Amino acid sequence: QVQLVESGGGLVQPGGSLRLSCAASGFTFSSAAMSWYRQAPGKERELVAAITSVGGSTNYADSVKGRFTISRDSAKNTVYLQMNSLKPEDTAAYYCNARLWLGPLNVGYWGQGTQVTVSS
């Protein structure tokens, strides 16, 4: 059973930092492409950052480039999102996503989300 459990969200002042974690289980972590999405109230869910299964190549939304860093630790089956220089517009629920191949199908799984609020 695939499980993704996010943690690390909270309230932070503008300019502050947070590190989100997503603990994965129930699948071969090293084979999954991992990503972070976010969804603010009244807005669509958007891709924030992604990291490939092999090689660890990353890509980021333009709005977070230079401020956020995605990484993965295969020994801990965990993906991280380091968020620096946070802005009020970063306020959203952040979701971890895993994509893996089940035979010929590429299937996505979601965590339950963790809330990040950037406010003074």
PDB file of C-alpha atoms in Angstrom:
ATOM      1  CA  GLN A   1       0.000   0.000   0.000  1.00  0.00           C
ATOM      2  CA  VAL A   2       1.517   3.279  -1.126  1.00  0.00           C
ATOM      3  CA  GLN A   3       1.751   5.896   1.599  1.00  0.00           C
ATOM      4  CA  LEU A   4       3.110   9.425   1.438  1.00  0.00           C
ATOM      5  CA  VAL A   5       3.216  11.364   4.694  1.00  0.00           C
ATOM      6  CA  GLU A   6       4.132  15.041   4.596  1.00  0.00           C
ATOM      7  CA  SER A   7       5.397  17.025   7.554  1.00  0.00           C
ATOM      8  CA  GLY A   8       7.172  20.273   8.315  1.00  0.00           C
ATOM      9  CA  GLY A   9       4.526  22.823   7.447  1.00  0.00           C
ATOM     10  CA  GLY A  10       3.583  25.698   9.705  1.00  0.00           C
ATOM     11  CA  LEU A  11       3.444  29.431  10.160  1.00  0.00           C
ATOM     12  CA  VAL A  12       6.522  31.440   9.196  1.00  0.00           C
ATOM     13  CA  GLN A  13       7.262  35.123   8.715  1.00  0.00           C
ATOM     14  CA  PRO A  14       8.124  36.520   5.298  1.00  0.00           C
ATOM     15  CA  GLY A  15      11.772  35.900   4.544  1.00  0.00           C
ATOM     16  CA  GLY A  16      11.846  32.809   6.719  1.00  0.00           C
ATOM     17  CA  SER A  17      12.544  29.188   5.901  1.00  0.00           C
ATOM     18  CA  LEU A  18      10.853  25.826   6.244  1.00  0.00           C
ATOM     19  CA  ARG A  19      11.773  22.310   5.250  1.00  0.00           C
ATOM     20  CA  LEU A  20       9.036  19.963   4.204  1.00  0.00           C
ATOM     21  CA  SER A  21       9.499  16.201   4.353  1.00  0.00           C
ATOM     22  CA  CYS A  22       7.588  13.427   2.636  1.00  0.00           C
ATOM     23  CA  ALA A  23       8.114   9.939   3.997  1.00  0.00           C
ATOM     24  CA  ALA A  24       7.282   7.263   1.434  1.00  0.00           C
ATOM     25  CA  SER A  25       6.429   3.608   1.892  1.00  0.00           C
ATOM     26  CA  GLY A  26       4.793   0.757   0.056  1.00  0.00           C
ATOM     27  CA  PHE A  27       6.802   1.030  -3.142  1.00  0.00           C
ATOM     28  CA  THR A  28      10.369   1.070  -4.434  1.00  0.00           C
ATOM     29  CA  PHE A  29      11.253   4.649  -3.648  1.00  0.00           C
ATOM     30  CA  SER A  30      14.296   4.763  -5.916  1.00  0.00           C
ATOM     31  CA  SER A  31      12.104   3.942  -8.918  1.00  0.00           C
ATOM     32  CA  ALA A  32       9.649   6.784  -8.409  1.00  0.00           C
ATOM     33  CA  ALA A  33       9.769  10.303  -9.720  1.00  0.00           C
ATOM     34  CA  MET A  34       8.899  12.576  -6.818  1.00  0.00           C
ATOM     35  CA  SER A  35       7.468  16.053  -6.790  1.00  0.00           C
ATOM     36  CA  TRP A  36       5.888  18.734  -4.653  1.00  0.00           C
ATOM     37  CA  TYR A  37       2.719  20.557  -5.596  1.00  0.00           C
ATOM     38  CA  ARG A  38       0.843  23.300  -3.839  1.00  0.00           C
ATOM     39  CA  GLN A  39      -2.688  24.598  -3.839  1.00  0.00           C
ATOM     40  CA  ALA A  40      -3.783  27.941  -2.500  1.00  0.00           C
ATOM     41  CA  PRO A  41      -7.452  28.647  -1.681  1.00  0.00           C
ATOM     42  CA  GLY A  42      -9.435  29.268  -4.845  1.00  0.00           C
ATOM     43  CA  LYS A  43      -6.550  28.275  -7.095  1.00  0.00           C
ATOM     44  CA  GLU A  44      -5.594  25.187  -9.027  1.00  0.00           C
ATOM     45  CA  ARG A  45      -2.962  22.809  -7.758  1.00  0.00           C
ATOM     46  CA  GLU A  46       0.401  23.675  -9.304  1.00  0.00           C
ATOM     47  CA  LEU A  47       3.737  21.945  -9.643  1.00  0.00           C
ATOM     48  CA  VAL A  48       6.399  23.471  -7.395  1.00  0.00           C
ATOM     49  CA  ALA A  49       9.393  21.161  -7.854  1.00  0.00           C
ATOM     50  CA  ALA A  50      10.200  17.715  -9.182  1.00  0.00           C
ATOM     51  CA  ILE A  51      13.092  15.283  -9.032  1.00  0.00           C
ATOM     52  CA  THR A  52      13.657  12.275 -11.237  1.00  0.00           C
ATOM     53  CA  SER A  53      14.060   8.723 -10.041  1.00  0.00           C
ATOM     54  CA  VAL A  54      17.440   8.200 -11.658  1.00  0.00           C
ATOM     55  CA  GLY A  55      20.102  10.843 -11.734  1.00  0.00           C
ATOM     56  CA  GLY A  56      18.208  13.213  -9.508  1.00  0.00           C
ATOM     57  CA  SER A  57      17.543  15.854 -12.138  1.00  0.00           C
ATOM     58  CA  THR A  58      15.347  18.627 -10.840  1.00  0.00           C
ATOM     59  CA  ASN A  59      13.021  21.258 -12.193  1.00  0.00           C
ATOM     60  CA  TYR A  60      11.183  24.108 -10.533  1.00  0.00           C
ATOM     61  CA  ALA A  61       8.322  26.477 -11.093  1.00  0.00           C
ATOM     62  CA  ASP A  62       9.616  29.886 -12.126  1.00  0.00           C
ATOM     63  CA  SER A  63       8.070  31.410  -9.015  1.00  0.00           C
ATOM     64  CA  VAL A  64      10.303  29.396  -6.673  1.00  0.00           C
ATOM     65  CA  LYS A  65      13.555  29.101  -8.638  1.00  0.00           C
ATOM     66  CA  GLY A  66      16.505  30.148  -6.542  1.00  0.00           C
ATOM     67  CA  ARG A  67      14.494  29.922  -3.305  1.00  0.00           C
ATOM     68  CA  PHE A  68      13.332  26.300  -3.082  1.00  0.00           C
ATOM     69  CA  THR A  69      15.373  23.106  -3.341  1.00  0.00           C
ATOM     70  CA  ILE A  70      14.017  19.602  -3.788  1.00  0.00           C
ATOM     71  CA  SER A  71      16.114  16.615  -2.756  1.00  0.00           C
ATOM     72  CA  ARG A  72      15.672  12.947  -2.001  1.00  0.00           C
ATOM     73  CA  ASP A  73      17.268  10.484   0.403  1.00  0.00           C
ATOM     74  CA  SER A  74      16.880   6.911  -0.777  1.00  0.00           C
ATOM     75  CA  ALA A  75      18.243   5.538   2.495  1.00  0.00           C
ATOM     76  CA  LYS A  76      15.333   7.188   4.309  1.00  0.00           C
ATOM     77  CA  ASN A  77      12.736   6.901   1.533  1.00  0.00           C
ATOM     78  CA  THR A  78      12.121  10.593   1.944  1.00  0.00           C
ATOM     79  CA  VAL A  79      11.868  13.596  -0.332  1.00  0.00           C
ATOM     80  CA  TYR A  80      12.441  17.095   0.975  1.00  0.00           C
ATOM     81  CA  LEU A  81      11.543  20.606  -0.045  1.00  0.00           C
ATOM     82  CA  GLN A  82      13.783  23.263   1.440  1.00  0.00           C
ATOM     83  CA  MET A  83      12.001  26.607   1.194  1.00  0.00           C
ATOM     84  CA  ASN A  84      13.952  29.806   1.784  1.00  0.00           C
ATOM     85  CA  SER A  85      13.070  33.485   1.443  1.00  0.00           C
ATOM     86  CA  LEU A  86       9.417  32.641   1.819  1.00  0.00           C
ATOM     87  CA  LYS A  87       6.822  35.090   0.592  1.00  0.00           C
ATOM     88  CA  PRO A  88       3.147  35.504   1.492  1.00  0.00           C
ATOM     89  CA  GLU A  89       2.259  34.201  -1.971  1.00  0.00           C
ATOM     90  CA  ASP A  90       3.886  30.884  -1.037  1.00  0.00           C
ATOM     91  CA  THR A  91       1.018  30.294   1.384  1.00  0.00           C
ATOM     92  CA  ALA A  92      -0.718  27.076   0.351  1.00  0.00           C
ATOM     93  CA  ALA A  93      -1.277  23.440   1.155  1.00  0.00           C
ATOM     94  CA  TYR A  94       1.758  21.520  -0.091  1.00  0.00           C
ATOM     95  CA  TYR A  95       1.354  17.999  -1.425  1.00  0.00           C
ATOM     96  CA  CYS A  96       3.874  15.285  -2.114  1.00  0.00           C
ATOM     97  CA  ASN A  97       3.421  13.256  -5.289  1.00  0.00           C
ATOM     98  CA  ALA A  98       4.997   9.999  -6.377  1.00  0.00           C
ATOM     99  CA  ARG A  99       4.805   8.667  -9.918  1.00  0.00           C
ATOM    100  CA  LEU A 100       5.719   5.088 -10.611  1.00  0.00           C
ATOM    101  CA  TRP A 101       5.267   2.503 -13.290  1.00  0.00           C
ATOM    102  CA  LEU A 102       2.799  -0.262 -12.613  1.00  0.00           C
ATOM    103  CA  GLY A 103       3.353  -2.419 -15.659  1.00  0.00           C
ATOM    104  CA  PRO A 104       2.505  -0.230 -18.658  1.00  0.00           C
ATOM    105  CA  LEU A 105       0.757   2.396 -16.566  1.00  0.00           C
ATOM    106  CA  ASN A 106       2.366   5.469 -14.999  1.00  0.00           C
ATOM    107  CA  VAL A 107       0.404   6.068 -11.827  1.00  0.00           C
ATOM    108  CA  GLY A 108       0.469   9.035  -9.468  1.00  0.00           C
ATOM    109  CA  TYR A 109      -0.075   8.970  -5.713  1.00  0.00           C
ATOM    110  CA  TRP A 110      -0.696  11.868  -3.333  1.00  0.00           C
ATOM    111  CA  GLY A 111      -0.023  12.581   0.282  1.00  0.00           C
ATOM    112  CA  GLN A 112      -2.547  14.282   2.543  1.00  0.00           C
ATOM    113  CA  GLY A 113      -0.815  17.655   2.396  1.00  0.00           C
ATOM    114  CA  THR A 114       0.780  20.015   4.872  1.00  0.00           C
ATOM    115  CA  GLN A 115      -0.174  23.663   5.315  1.00  0.00           C
ATOM    116  CA  VAL A 116       2.375  26.427   4.877  1.00  0.00           C
ATOM    117  CA  THR A 117       1.360  29.923   5.933  1.00  0.00           C
ATOM    118  CA  VAL A 118       3.671  32.879   5.354  1.00  0.00           C
ATOM    119  CA  SER A 119       2.501  35.880   7.308  1.00  0.00           C
ATOM    120  CA  SER A 120       3.766  38.540   9.662  1.00  0.00           C
TER     121      SER A 120
END
